[in-house]
Each structure stands twice: as C-alpha cells, then as structure tokens.
CSV table of C-alpha atoms in Angstrom, one decimal:
chain,number,residue,atom,x,y,z
P,1,MET,CA,120.3,-166.9,24.0
P,2,GLU,CA,122.6,-168.6,21.4
P,3,ALA,CA,126.0,-169.3,22.3
P,4,ALA,CA,128.9,-168.1,20.3
P,5,ARG,CA,130.5,-170.3,17.6
P,6,GLY,CA,132.7,-173.0,19.2
P,7,THR,CA,131.0,-172.9,22.6
P,8,THR,CA,128.5,-175.2,24.0
P,9,THR,CA,125.9,-174.7,26.5
P,10,VAL,CA,125.2,-176.8,29.7
P,11,THR,CA,122.7,-176.5,32.4
P,12,VAL,CA,124.0,-177.1,36.1
P,13,THR,CA,121.3,-177.7,38.9
P,14,VAL,CA,122.0,-176.6,42.3
P,15,THR,CA,119.6,-177.6,45.2
P,16,ASP,CA,119.7,-175.1,48.1
P,17,PRO,CA,119.6,-176.2,51.6
P,18,GLY,CA,116.2,-177.3,52.7
P,19,GLU,CA,114.9,-177.5,49.1
P,20,THR,CA,113.9,-180.6,47.1
P,21,ASP,CA,113.8,-181.0,43.4
P,22,GLY,CA,110.2,-180.0,42.6
P,23,GLY,CA,110.8,-179.7,38.8
P,24,ALA,CA,111.4,-176.1,38.5
P,25,THR,CA,112.4,-174.8,35.1
P,26,GLY,CA,115.0,-172.4,34.0
P,27,ASP,CA,112.8,-169.4,34.2
P,28,GLY,CA,110.9,-170.9,37.4
P,29,ALA,CA,110.1,-169.1,40.6
P,30,GLY,CA,110.4,-169.7,44.3
P,31,PRO,CA,111.4,-173.0,46.1
P,32,GLY,CA,113.0,-175.8,44.1
P,33,PRO,CA,116.2,-176.4,42.5
P,34,VAL,CA,118.1,-173.6,40.6
P,35,ARG,CA,119.2,-174.1,37.1
P,36,LEU,CA,122.3,-172.3,36.0
P,37,PHE,CA,122.9,-171.6,32.2
P,38,CYS,CA,126.5,-172.3,31.5
P,39,THR,CA,128.7,-171.6,28.3
P,40,ASP,CA,131.7,-173.8,27.7
P,41,HIS,CA,134.2,-172.0,25.6
P,42,GLY,CA,136.5,-175.0,25.6
P,43,GLY,CA,140.2,-174.6,25.2
P,44,ASP,CA,143.1,-176.5,26.9
P,45,GLY,CA,145.1,-175.1,29.8
P,46,PRO,CA,144.6,-173.8,33.2
P,47,PRO,CA,140.8,-173.1,33.9
P,48,LEU,CA,139.2,-169.7,33.9
P,49,LEU,CA,135.8,-169.2,35.5
P,50,LEU,CA,134.2,-165.9,34.3
P,51,LEU,CA,131.4,-164.2,36.6
P,52,HIS,CA,129.3,-161.4,35.3
P,53,GLY,CA,127.9,-158.4,37.2
P,54,LEU,CA,124.5,-157.7,38.6
P,55,ALA,CA,121.6,-157.8,36.1
P,56,GLY,CA,124.0,-158.9,33.3
P,57,HIS,CA,124.7,-162.2,31.5
P,58,CYS,CA,127.4,-164.5,30.6
P,59,GLY,CA,127.4,-163.3,27.0
P,60,GLU,CA,129.1,-160.2,28.2
P,61,TRP,CA,132.4,-162.4,28.2
P,62,GLU,CA,132.3,-163.7,24.7
P,63,ALA,CA,135.0,-161.4,23.3
P,64,LEU,CA,137.4,-162.0,26.2
P,65,ALA,CA,136.6,-165.7,26.2
P,66,ALA,CA,137.4,-166.0,22.7
P,67,ARG,CA,140.8,-164.6,23.2
P,68,PHE,CA,141.5,-166.8,26.2
P,69,ALA,CA,140.2,-170.1,24.7
P,70,ALA,CA,143.7,-170.5,22.9
P,71,THR,CA,145.4,-170.8,26.3
P,72,HIS,CA,142.8,-171.7,29.0
P,73,ARG,CA,139.7,-173.8,29.7
P,74,VAL,CA,137.1,-171.0,29.8
P,75,ILE,CA,133.6,-171.3,31.5
P,76,ALA,CA,131.0,-168.6,32.1
P,77,PHE,CA,127.6,-168.8,33.5
P,78,ASP,CA,124.3,-166.8,34.1
P,79,ALA,CA,124.0,-166.0,37.8
P,80,ARG,CA,120.9,-167.0,39.5
P,81,GLY,CA,118.2,-164.5,39.0
P,82,SER,CA,119.7,-163.5,35.5
P,83,GLY,CA,119.9,-164.3,32.0
P,84,ALA,CA,118.8,-167.9,31.0
P,85,SER,CA,119.3,-169.3,34.7
P,86,THR,CA,116.3,-169.7,37.1
P,87,ARG,CA,114.8,-166.2,37.2
P,88,ARG,CA,113.0,-166.1,40.7
P,89,PRO,CA,115.3,-168.3,42.9
P,90,GLY,CA,114.3,-168.8,46.5
P,91,ASP,CA,117.6,-167.7,47.8
P,92,VAL,CA,119.7,-164.9,46.4
P,93,THR,CA,122.0,-164.4,49.3
P,94,ARG,CA,125.8,-164.1,48.9
P,95,ALA,CA,126.1,-167.5,50.2
P,96,ALA,CA,123.8,-168.8,47.5
P,97,HIS,CA,126.0,-167.3,44.8
P,98,VAL,CA,129.1,-168.8,46.3
P,99,ARG,CA,127.5,-172.2,46.2
P,100,ASP,CA,126.8,-171.8,42.7
P,101,VAL,CA,130.4,-171.0,41.8
P,102,ARG,CA,131.3,-174.3,43.6
P,103,ALA,CA,128.6,-176.3,41.8
P,104,VAL,CA,129.8,-175.0,38.4
P,105,ALA,CA,133.5,-175.7,39.2
P,106,ARG,CA,132.7,-179.2,40.2
P,107,ARG,CA,130.6,-179.8,37.2
P,108,PHE,CA,133.3,-178.9,34.9
P,109,GLY,CA,136.2,-180.2,37.0
P,110,LEU,CA,137.6,-176.6,37.4
P,111,ALA,CA,138.2,-176.7,41.1
P,112,GLY,CA,141.8,-176.9,42.0
P,113,GLU,CA,145.1,-175.2,42.4
P,114,ASP,CA,145.2,-174.0,38.8
P,115,THR,CA,141.8,-172.3,38.6
P,116,VAL,CA,141.5,-168.4,38.2
P,117,LEU,CA,138.1,-166.8,39.2
P,118,ALA,CA,137.5,-163.5,37.3
P,119,GLY,CA,134.4,-161.4,38.2
P,120,GLN,CA,133.1,-157.9,37.2
P,121,SER,CA,131.2,-155.7,39.8
P,122,MET,CA,129.0,-158.0,41.8
P,123,GLY,CA,130.5,-161.1,40.0
P,124,GLY,CA,133.8,-159.9,41.4
P,125,LEU,CA,132.4,-159.8,44.9
P,126,THR,CA,131.1,-163.4,44.6
P,127,ALA,CA,134.7,-164.4,43.4
P,128,LEU,CA,136.1,-162.7,46.4
P,129,LEU,CA,133.8,-164.4,48.9
P,130,THR,CA,134.3,-167.9,47.2
P,131,ALA,CA,138.1,-167.4,47.5
P,132,ALA,CA,137.8,-166.4,51.1
P,133,ALA,CA,135.6,-169.3,52.2
P,134,HIS,CA,137.1,-171.9,50.0
P,135,PRO,CA,140.8,-171.2,49.3
P,136,GLU,CA,141.2,-174.6,47.9
P,137,LEU,CA,139.0,-173.7,44.9
P,138,CYS,CA,141.2,-171.3,43.1
P,139,ARG,CA,144.8,-170.2,42.3
P,140,ALA,CA,144.1,-166.6,41.9
P,141,LEU,CA,141.5,-163.9,41.6
P,142,VAL,CA,140.9,-161.2,38.9
P,143,LEU,CA,138.5,-158.5,40.2
P,144,ILE,CA,137.1,-156.0,37.7
P,145,GLU,CA,135.6,-152.9,39.1
P,146,ALA,CA,135.0,-155.0,42.2
P,147,GLY,CA,136.0,-155.0,45.9
P,148,PRO,CA,135.0,-155.5,49.5
P,149,GLY,CA,132.9,-152.2,49.6
P,150,LEU,CA,130.9,-152.5,46.4
P,151,PRO,CA,128.0,-150.2,46.6
P,152,GLU,CA,124.8,-150.6,44.4
P,153,GLN,CA,121.8,-148.4,43.6
P,154,ILE,CA,120.2,-151.1,41.5
P,155,GLY,CA,116.5,-150.3,42.1
P,156,ARG,CA,116.8,-146.7,40.8
P,157,TRP,CA,118.9,-147.8,37.9
P,158,LEU,CA,116.7,-150.5,36.8
P,159,ASP,CA,113.7,-148.0,37.1
P,160,SER,CA,115.4,-145.9,34.6
P,161,TRP,CA,115.2,-148.5,31.9
P,162,PRO,CA,112.5,-147.5,29.2
P,163,VAL,CA,111.0,-150.9,29.2
P,164,PRO,CA,110.1,-152.2,26.7
P,165,PHE,CA,112.8,-151.1,24.4
P,166,PRO,CA,111.3,-150.7,21.0
P,167,ASP,CA,114.3,-152.4,19.1
P,168,ARG,CA,117.8,-153.4,19.5
P,169,ALA,CA,119.2,-150.1,18.3
P,170,ALA,CA,117.2,-148.1,21.0
P,171,ALA,CA,118.5,-150.5,23.6
P,172,GLU,CA,122.1,-150.2,22.5
P,173,ALA,CA,121.8,-146.4,22.5
P,174,PHE,CA,120.4,-146.3,26.0
P,175,PHE,CA,123.1,-148.4,27.4
P,176,GLY,CA,125.7,-146.1,26.0
P,177,GLY,CA,126.6,-147.8,22.6
P,178,GLY,CA,129.7,-149.5,21.6
P,179,PRO,CA,130.6,-152.9,22.8
P,180,ALA,CA,129.1,-152.3,26.2
P,181,GLY,CA,125.8,-151.1,24.8
P,182,ARG,CA,125.7,-154.2,22.3
P,183,ALA,CA,126.3,-156.7,25.2
P,184,TRP,CA,123.6,-155.0,27.4
P,185,ALA,CA,121.2,-155.2,24.6
P,186,ALA,CA,122.0,-158.8,23.9
P,187,GLY,CA,120.9,-159.7,27.4
P,188,LEU,CA,117.3,-158.5,26.3
P,189,ALA,CA,114.5,-160.8,25.3
P,190,PRO,CA,111.6,-160.3,22.9
P,191,GLY,CA,108.2,-159.7,24.6
P,192,PRO,CA,105.0,-157.7,24.2
P,193,GLY,CA,105.9,-154.4,22.6
P,194,GLY,CA,109.6,-154.8,22.1
P,195,LEU,CA,112.6,-156.1,24.2
P,196,HIS,CA,112.4,-156.8,28.0
P,197,PRO,CA,115.0,-157.4,30.7
P,198,ARG,CA,115.7,-161.1,31.7
P,199,VAL,CA,115.8,-160.0,35.4
P,200,ASP,CA,113.2,-158.9,37.8
P,201,ARG,CA,113.6,-155.6,39.7
P,202,ASP,CA,112.8,-157.2,43.2
P,203,VAL,CA,115.0,-160.1,42.7
P,204,MET,CA,118.0,-157.7,41.8
P,205,VAL,CA,117.1,-155.5,44.9
P,206,ALA,CA,117.0,-158.6,47.1
P,207,THR,CA,120.4,-159.7,45.7
P,208,VAL,CA,122.0,-156.5,46.9
P,209,GLN,CA,120.3,-156.2,50.1
P,210,GLU,CA,123.3,-157.5,52.1
P,211,ASN,CA,125.4,-154.8,50.7
P,212,ALA,CA,123.2,-152.1,52.1
P,213,HIS,CA,124.0,-153.3,55.6
P,214,ARG,CA,127.6,-154.2,55.6
P,215,ASP,CA,130.9,-154.4,53.7
P,216,TYR,CA,133.1,-157.4,53.1
P,217,TRP,CA,136.5,-156.4,54.4
P,218,ASP,CA,136.5,-159.2,56.8
P,219,ALA,CA,136.2,-161.6,53.9
P,220,TRP,CA,138.9,-159.7,52.0
P,221,ASP,CA,141.2,-160.3,55.0
P,222,ARG,CA,140.7,-164.1,54.6
P,223,VAL,CA,141.8,-164.2,50.9
P,224,ARG,CA,145.1,-165.8,50.6
P,225,CYS,CA,145.8,-166.2,46.9
P,226,PRO,CA,147.1,-163.6,44.6
P,227,VAL,CA,144.8,-161.0,43.2
P,228,LEU,CA,144.6,-158.8,40.2
P,229,VAL,CA,142.3,-155.7,40.7
P,230,LEU,CA,141.3,-153.8,37.3
P,231,ARG,CA,139.7,-150.4,37.7
P,232,GLY,CA,138.2,-148.6,34.8
P,233,GLU,CA,139.7,-145.1,34.2
P,234,LYS,CA,136.2,-143.7,34.3
P,235,GLY,CA,134.6,-146.6,36.5
P,236,THR,CA,132.8,-146.3,39.7
P,237,MET,CA,135.5,-148.1,41.9
P,238,LYS,CA,137.4,-145.7,43.9
P,239,PRO,CA,141.2,-145.5,43.7
P,240,ASP,CA,141.4,-145.5,47.6
P,241,GLU,CA,139.4,-148.8,47.8
P,242,ALA,CA,141.9,-150.5,45.6
P,243,ASP,CA,144.8,-149.1,47.4
P,244,ARG,CA,143.4,-150.2,50.7
P,245,MET,CA,142.8,-153.7,49.4
P,246,ARG,CA,146.6,-153.7,48.5
P,247,GLU,CA,147.6,-152.4,51.9
P,248,ARG,CA,145.8,-155.2,53.7
P,249,HIS,CA,146.7,-157.9,51.1
P,250,PRO,CA,150.1,-157.2,49.5
P,251,ALA,CA,149.9,-160.0,46.9
P,252,THR,CA,147.4,-157.7,45.0
P,253,ARG,CA,148.3,-156.0,41.8
P,254,ILE,CA,146.3,-153.0,40.7
P,255,ALA,CA,145.8,-151.8,37.0
P,256,VAL,CA,143.7,-149.0,35.4
P,257,ILE,CA,142.0,-149.7,32.1
P,258,PRO,CA,142.1,-146.7,29.8
P,259,GLY,CA,139.1,-145.1,28.8
P,260,ALA,CA,136.9,-147.7,30.4
P,261,GLY,CA,134.0,-147.2,32.8
P,262,HIS,CA,132.4,-149.8,35.1
P,263,ASP,CA,132.0,-152.3,32.3
P,264,ALA,CA,135.8,-152.3,31.8
P,265,HIS,CA,135.8,-155.8,30.3
P,266,LEU,CA,133.4,-154.4,27.4
P,267,ASP,CA,134.7,-150.9,27.0
P,268,ASN,CA,138.3,-152.0,26.5
P,269,THR,CA,138.4,-155.7,26.2
P,270,GLN,CA,141.9,-155.8,24.6
P,271,ALA,CA,143.4,-153.7,27.6
P,272,VAL,CA,141.8,-156.1,30.1
P,273,TYR,CA,142.9,-159.2,28.1
P,274,GLY,CA,146.5,-157.7,28.1
P,275,GLU,CA,146.6,-157.1,31.8
P,276,MET,CA,145.1,-160.5,32.6
P,277,THR,CA,147.6,-162.2,30.2
P,278,ARG,CA,150.6,-160.6,31.8
P,279,TYR,CA,149.4,-161.4,35.3
P,280,LEU,CA,148.6,-164.9,34.6
P,281,ARG,CA,152.0,-165.2,32.8
P,282,ASP,CA,153.7,-163.9,35.8
P,283,LEU,CA,151.8,-166.3,38.2
P,284,ARG,CA,153.2,-169.3,36.1
P,285,GLN,CA,156.7,-167.8,36.4
C-alpha cells in the first residue's frame, strides 16, 4: 500500500512476551515478532494517534489525517493481523493490541500528557483499554462508534464478501460506494482472479473472541481522561450505550454525525473533523 503524498511509512517491531525475534516478515505467521506498518503524516502540534477498526487499515484515516496535519502530529498504523502488518500474529488478544499502541507511541515519541488517542469501532475499544491501563499515555480519547459493549459478528460478515472481487469498482459497490466504499476497496490486494482481503477470517474471529464472553465496563470505569464519543446517525452504536458511558464518566461529550453509519469517519469526514476540532480546542482552553 502506498502512503498518501506528504506521509512517510515506518515499520515498528513488537516482540510479544515469551517470543524471540525469529525473523518473521510483515505477512508472516505464528510465533515471532510482530511488524506494525505505520504512516507518519507529519505535522507539528499535539500528537494524534489514529486506530482503525476490525479488518480495516490505516489508509482509512487519510482524509482526516490530511486535515489535522496542519495542527497536529498525526500517526496511524495497521493493527496486527490487518493491512500491511503481520498477518497471522501469535497473539491477538486485547492486551496485545494495547501493547502495540504503547510501542508505536514510544517509537514516535507520542506518549505523554498532550497525546490524543482516536479510534473507530474495535480501534476505539483498543484506545479505551489503553487509556484505562496506561493513563499516562494520553490526554484524551475520541471514540468513533465504539464503547465498552462493542458487539461483533465478524465471521458472518467476512463470509459475505464475494472474494475475489473482480475489480476495484465491484469492491467499492459491495462496500456501499462513496468514501467508505473506496476506503474499504483500497484495503484489498491483487491476487489470483481479482482483489483479495489483507486479513484472514480465523484471525479476525480470534481477535474478537474476548468480546463474545465479556464487556469492558470495568475498564471504562478506570478511564480518567476526557472523552469524545461520536455516534453515526445511522450507525450501530446504541444511544443508550453512549448515555450510560456519560453517566458513569461525566467528562464525556457525545455528538451524532449526520447521515453517517458505522464508518462515520469515512461517511462524513468533515463532520467528524469539525466535532474533533471543537473538542480539542475546548480541551486546550
């Protein structure tokens, strides 16, 4: 995947507990270090670290990152198991994803009182868990269609993909067209017969396995920083979940993104940017 103009790419290596560097590659499998593909959008100002959702890729953030690069240091990365990062890591637990956030933050010097973590869907849950376990890492959270009770039916959804997609146009149409369709199609890779996902079904199902057995309200209760929750007007996050989040953590602001679905950052990038900009401005004041 090529980075957008003005960005650079960096690989960050994470060695999971109990593993050694056996020379695994970015699309490797099993035990060994995990390689995380990162895009550095540059910019000066407070750090902004962007975390994509399940089965997604960091390219989803390009339109939002381009807007924020004028005022923030913007970094995004492909989660383990996705995109150009290690495709079949040995550990896909929530704890492993939190370790990855810490590793990327350290690599780019982002960890600190000015850093904002922003995540969509499963990336938002990772941001939440990171803030709960490591409050020193971030100044605030932005959760897009994400909360402590995030449900996933990922296996059935992936099974519905008509793989291989014959071409980019067919993929964009399948994913709903518009900016969201283009972003999802951009996450596919050429292969036999057409375009293929850069994720494996079993890895994605394993990634959400913990969610099938528990929620994360206990972690939410440990979050101490201010939080902005963005729901898509047509998204999957229930209004009562967001309301409950604010009841238990009063330093939570909720906003609804007009016309947007679960991929609110893609469906209405300008509205997401506007809400985030106002929120970050208020934080500074």
